[in-house]
Amino acid sequence: MNLNEPVAQGTFELTSTIVEEGQSTLSFEGKLPNFGMVWATHTLQVGGESRISGTLVGNGRALNDEGDMLASVISGLWSRQKEILHLTTLDQLNTGDQVLVRCEVNLRTKQASVTVFEID
């Protein structure tokens, strides 16, 4: 695993938020090189009384340039510093590949910076 060389980077838009007791579900969409159009949903579960970190689960879909649909199961950790949400996930793709994803979400602007690393 080489975390110095990402396989894809892009900007996503936070398209919806569902707030519930003890968890929130965030939906994103955007384009990523090597993946195409991507849609992902993350359910963030609070991990303590501070409510500024916890675990997350989710699912993703990507439609690549060849018209193939990729699917992924997402699990990871999250933390928040003021309006910036940090997500770190391990995604299992339906191709058998695994990727590590780092995402910084600005909750005010609804923009997310996404970086994907391939796991060998």
PDB file of C-alpha atoms in Angstrom:
ATOM      1  CA  MET A   1       0.000   0.000   0.000  1.00  0.00           C
ATOM      2  CA  ASN A   2       1.415   3.348  -1.034  1.00  0.00           C
ATOM      3  CA  LEU A   3      -0.372   6.281   0.592  1.00  0.00           C
ATOM      4  CA  ASN A   4       1.864   8.757  -1.237  1.00  0.00           C
ATOM      5  CA  GLU A   5       0.330   8.092  -4.648  1.00  0.00           C
ATOM      6  CA  PRO A   6      -3.460   8.245  -4.876  1.00  0.00           C
ATOM      7  CA  VAL A   7      -5.213   6.473  -7.752  1.00  0.00           C
ATOM      8  CA  ALA A   8      -7.943   9.135  -7.876  1.00  0.00           C
ATOM      9  CA  GLN A   9      -8.753  12.580  -6.498  1.00  0.00           C
ATOM     10  CA  GLY A  10     -11.844  14.717  -6.942  1.00  0.00           C
ATOM     11  CA  THR A  11     -14.448  16.976  -5.442  1.00  0.00           C
ATOM     12  CA  PHE A  12     -17.874  15.704  -4.453  1.00  0.00           C
ATOM     13  CA  GLU A  13     -21.024  17.557  -3.499  1.00  0.00           C
ATOM     14  CA  LEU A  14     -22.935  16.767  -0.313  1.00  0.00           C
ATOM     15  CA  THR A  15     -26.414  16.279  -1.798  1.00  0.00           C
ATOM     16  CA  SER A  16     -28.483  15.309   1.248  1.00  0.00           C
ATOM     17  CA  THR A  17     -28.325  14.926   5.011  1.00  0.00           C
ATOM     18  CA  ILE A  18     -30.683  12.942   7.240  1.00  0.00           C
ATOM     19  CA  VAL A  19     -30.285  13.673  10.950  1.00  0.00           C
ATOM     20  CA  GLU A  20     -31.490  11.128  13.522  1.00  0.00           C
ATOM     21  CA  GLU A  21     -30.829  10.426  17.200  1.00  0.00           C
ATOM     22  CA  GLY A  22     -27.259   9.164  17.480  1.00  0.00           C
ATOM     23  CA  GLN A  23     -26.524   9.131  13.750  1.00  0.00           C
ATOM     24  CA  SER A  24     -26.627  11.124  10.523  1.00  0.00           C
ATOM     25  CA  THR A  25     -26.702   9.873   6.937  1.00  0.00           C
ATOM     26  CA  LEU A  26     -24.860  11.879   4.289  1.00  0.00           C
ATOM     27  CA  SER A  27     -25.134  11.366   0.527  1.00  0.00           C
ATOM     28  CA  PHE A  28     -22.469  12.497  -1.935  1.00  0.00           C
ATOM     29  CA  GLU A  29     -21.964  12.550  -5.688  1.00  0.00           C
ATOM     30  CA  GLY A  30     -19.095  13.528  -7.945  1.00  0.00           C
ATOM     31  CA  LYS A  31     -16.651  12.418 -10.621  1.00  0.00           C
ATOM     32  CA  LEU A  32     -13.415  10.554  -9.976  1.00  0.00           C
ATOM     33  CA  PRO A  33     -10.745   9.661 -12.528  1.00  0.00           C
ATOM     34  CA  ASN A  34     -10.536   5.863 -12.999  1.00  0.00           C
ATOM     35  CA  PHE A  35     -14.025   5.452 -11.482  1.00  0.00           C
ATOM     36  CA  GLY A  36     -16.336   7.799 -13.421  1.00  0.00           C
ATOM     37  CA  MET A  37     -19.502   9.173 -11.850  1.00  0.00           C
ATOM     38  CA  VAL A  38     -19.696   8.172  -8.167  1.00  0.00           C
ATOM     39  CA  TRP A  39     -22.558   8.148  -5.664  1.00  0.00           C
ATOM     40  CA  ALA A  40     -22.004   7.269  -1.998  1.00  0.00           C
ATOM     41  CA  THR A  41     -23.988   7.258   1.216  1.00  0.00           C
ATOM     42  CA  HIS A  42     -22.367   7.235   4.664  1.00  0.00           C
ATOM     43  CA  THR A  43     -24.214   6.691   7.941  1.00  0.00           C
ATOM     44  CA  LEU A  44     -22.178   8.270  10.742  1.00  0.00           C
ATOM     45  CA  GLN A  45     -22.768   6.846  14.196  1.00  0.00           C
ATOM     46  CA  VAL A  46     -21.628   8.888  17.194  1.00  0.00           C
ATOM     47  CA  GLY A  47     -18.967   7.270  19.327  1.00  0.00           C
ATOM     48  CA  GLY A  48     -19.250   9.140  22.619  1.00  0.00           C
ATOM     49  CA  GLU A  49     -20.755  11.989  24.549  1.00  0.00           C
ATOM     50  CA  SER A  50     -18.656  14.594  22.726  1.00  0.00           C
ATOM     51  CA  ARG A  51     -20.415  13.673  19.457  1.00  0.00           C
ATOM     52  CA  ILE A  52     -17.362  14.709  17.399  1.00  0.00           C
ATOM     53  CA  SER A  53     -16.219  11.264  16.253  1.00  0.00           C
ATOM     54  CA  GLY A  54     -17.399   7.730  15.671  1.00  0.00           C
ATOM     55  CA  THR A  55     -17.795   4.957  13.141  1.00  0.00           C
ATOM     56  CA  LEU A  56     -19.468   4.897   9.754  1.00  0.00           C
ATOM     57  CA  VAL A  57     -20.951   2.413   7.307  1.00  0.00           C
ATOM     58  CA  GLY A  58     -22.201   2.970   3.795  1.00  0.00           C
ATOM     59  CA  ASN A  59     -22.497   1.962   0.189  1.00  0.00           C
ATOM     60  CA  GLY A  60     -21.224   3.374  -3.071  1.00  0.00           C
ATOM     61  CA  ARG A  61     -21.819   3.049  -6.787  1.00  0.00           C
ATOM     62  CA  ALA A  62     -19.677   4.195  -9.705  1.00  0.00           C
ATOM     63  CA  LEU A  63     -20.489   4.280 -13.401  1.00  0.00           C
ATOM     64  CA  ASN A  64     -17.205   4.205 -15.330  1.00  0.00           C
ATOM     65  CA  ASP A  65     -16.553   5.525 -18.836  1.00  0.00           C
ATOM     66  CA  GLU A  66     -17.117   2.060 -20.336  1.00  0.00           C
ATOM     67  CA  GLY A  67     -20.617   1.920 -18.844  1.00  0.00           C
ATOM     68  CA  ASP A  68     -19.766  -0.635 -16.164  1.00  0.00           C
ATOM     69  CA  MET A  69     -21.350  -0.189 -12.732  1.00  0.00           C
ATOM     70  CA  LEU A  70     -19.105  -0.741  -9.736  1.00  0.00           C
ATOM     71  CA  ALA A  71     -20.514  -1.314  -6.257  1.00  0.00           C
ATOM     72  CA  SER A  72     -18.822  -0.975  -2.883  1.00  0.00           C
ATOM     73  CA  VAL A  73     -19.443  -1.636   0.768  1.00  0.00           C
ATOM     74  CA  ILE A  74     -17.974   1.122   2.938  1.00  0.00           C
ATOM     75  CA  SER A  75     -16.837   1.060   6.572  1.00  0.00           C
ATOM     76  CA  GLY A  76     -14.635   3.394   8.539  1.00  0.00           C
ATOM     77  CA  LEU A  77     -14.158   6.176  11.043  1.00  0.00           C
ATOM     78  CA  TRP A  78     -15.096   9.841  11.188  1.00  0.00           C
ATOM     79  CA  SER A  79     -14.203  12.903  13.233  1.00  0.00           C
ATOM     80  CA  ARG A  80     -15.198  16.559  13.120  1.00  0.00           C
ATOM     81  CA  GLN A  81     -13.213  19.714  13.785  1.00  0.00           C
ATOM     82  CA  LYS A  82     -15.584  22.684  13.701  1.00  0.00           C
ATOM     83  CA  GLU A  83     -17.237  22.605  10.243  1.00  0.00           C
ATOM     84  CA  ILE A  84     -14.761  20.130   8.704  1.00  0.00           C
ATOM     85  CA  LEU A  85     -15.725  16.466   8.764  1.00  0.00           C
ATOM     86  CA  HIS A  86     -12.921  13.918   8.239  1.00  0.00           C
ATOM     87  CA  LEU A  87     -13.883  10.488   6.885  1.00  0.00           C
ATOM     88  CA  THR A  88     -11.472   7.573   6.505  1.00  0.00           C
ATOM     89  CA  THR A  89     -12.945   4.463   4.942  1.00  0.00           C
ATOM     90  CA  LEU A  90     -11.987   1.063   3.645  1.00  0.00           C
ATOM     91  CA  ASP A  91     -14.146   0.237   0.631  1.00  0.00           C
ATOM     92  CA  GLN A  92     -14.655  -3.294  -0.689  1.00  0.00           C
ATOM     93  CA  LEU A  93     -15.448  -3.153  -4.417  1.00  0.00           C
ATOM     94  CA  ASN A  94     -17.487  -5.804  -6.220  1.00  0.00           C
ATOM     95  CA  THR A  95     -14.401  -6.439  -8.399  1.00  0.00           C
ATOM     96  CA  GLY A  96     -12.600  -7.809  -5.339  1.00  0.00           C
ATOM     97  CA  ASP A  97     -10.413  -4.701  -5.043  1.00  0.00           C
ATOM     98  CA  GLN A  98     -10.105  -2.707  -1.837  1.00  0.00           C
ATOM     99  CA  VAL A  99      -9.403   1.005  -1.593  1.00  0.00           C
ATOM    100  CA  LEU A 100      -8.654   3.373   1.255  1.00  0.00           C
ATOM    101  CA  VAL A 101     -10.565   6.643   0.925  1.00  0.00           C
ATOM    102  CA  ARG A 102      -9.809   9.924   2.705  1.00  0.00           C
ATOM    103  CA  CYS A 103     -12.524  12.546   2.534  1.00  0.00           C
ATOM    104  CA  GLU A 104     -12.668  16.064   3.966  1.00  0.00           C
ATOM    105  CA  VAL A 105     -16.150  17.554   3.986  1.00  0.00           C
ATOM    106  CA  ASN A 106     -16.805  21.249   4.534  1.00  0.00           C
ATOM    107  CA  LEU A 107     -20.277  21.207   6.070  1.00  0.00           C
ATOM    108  CA  ARG A 108     -20.815  24.920   5.315  1.00  0.00           C
ATOM    109  CA  THR A 109     -20.007  24.759   1.596  1.00  0.00           C
ATOM    110  CA  LYS A 110     -21.227  21.167   1.097  1.00  0.00           C
ATOM    111  CA  GLN A 111     -18.028  20.348  -0.803  1.00  0.00           C
ATOM    112  CA  ALA A 112     -15.945  17.226  -0.168  1.00  0.00           C
ATOM    113  CA  SER A 113     -12.356  16.629  -1.193  1.00  0.00           C
ATOM    114  CA  VAL A 114     -11.929  12.906  -1.953  1.00  0.00           C
ATOM    115  CA  THR A 115      -8.645  10.998  -2.290  1.00  0.00           C
ATOM    116  CA  VAL A 116      -8.522   7.271  -3.110  1.00  0.00           C
ATOM    117  CA  PHE A 117      -5.571   4.952  -2.485  1.00  0.00           C
ATOM    118  CA  GLU A 118      -5.335   1.424  -3.877  1.00  0.00           C
ATOM    119  CA  ILE A 119      -4.550  -1.372  -1.446  1.00  0.00           C
ATOM    120  CA  ASP A 120      -2.282  -4.033  -2.917  1.00  0.00           C
TER     121      ASP A 120
END
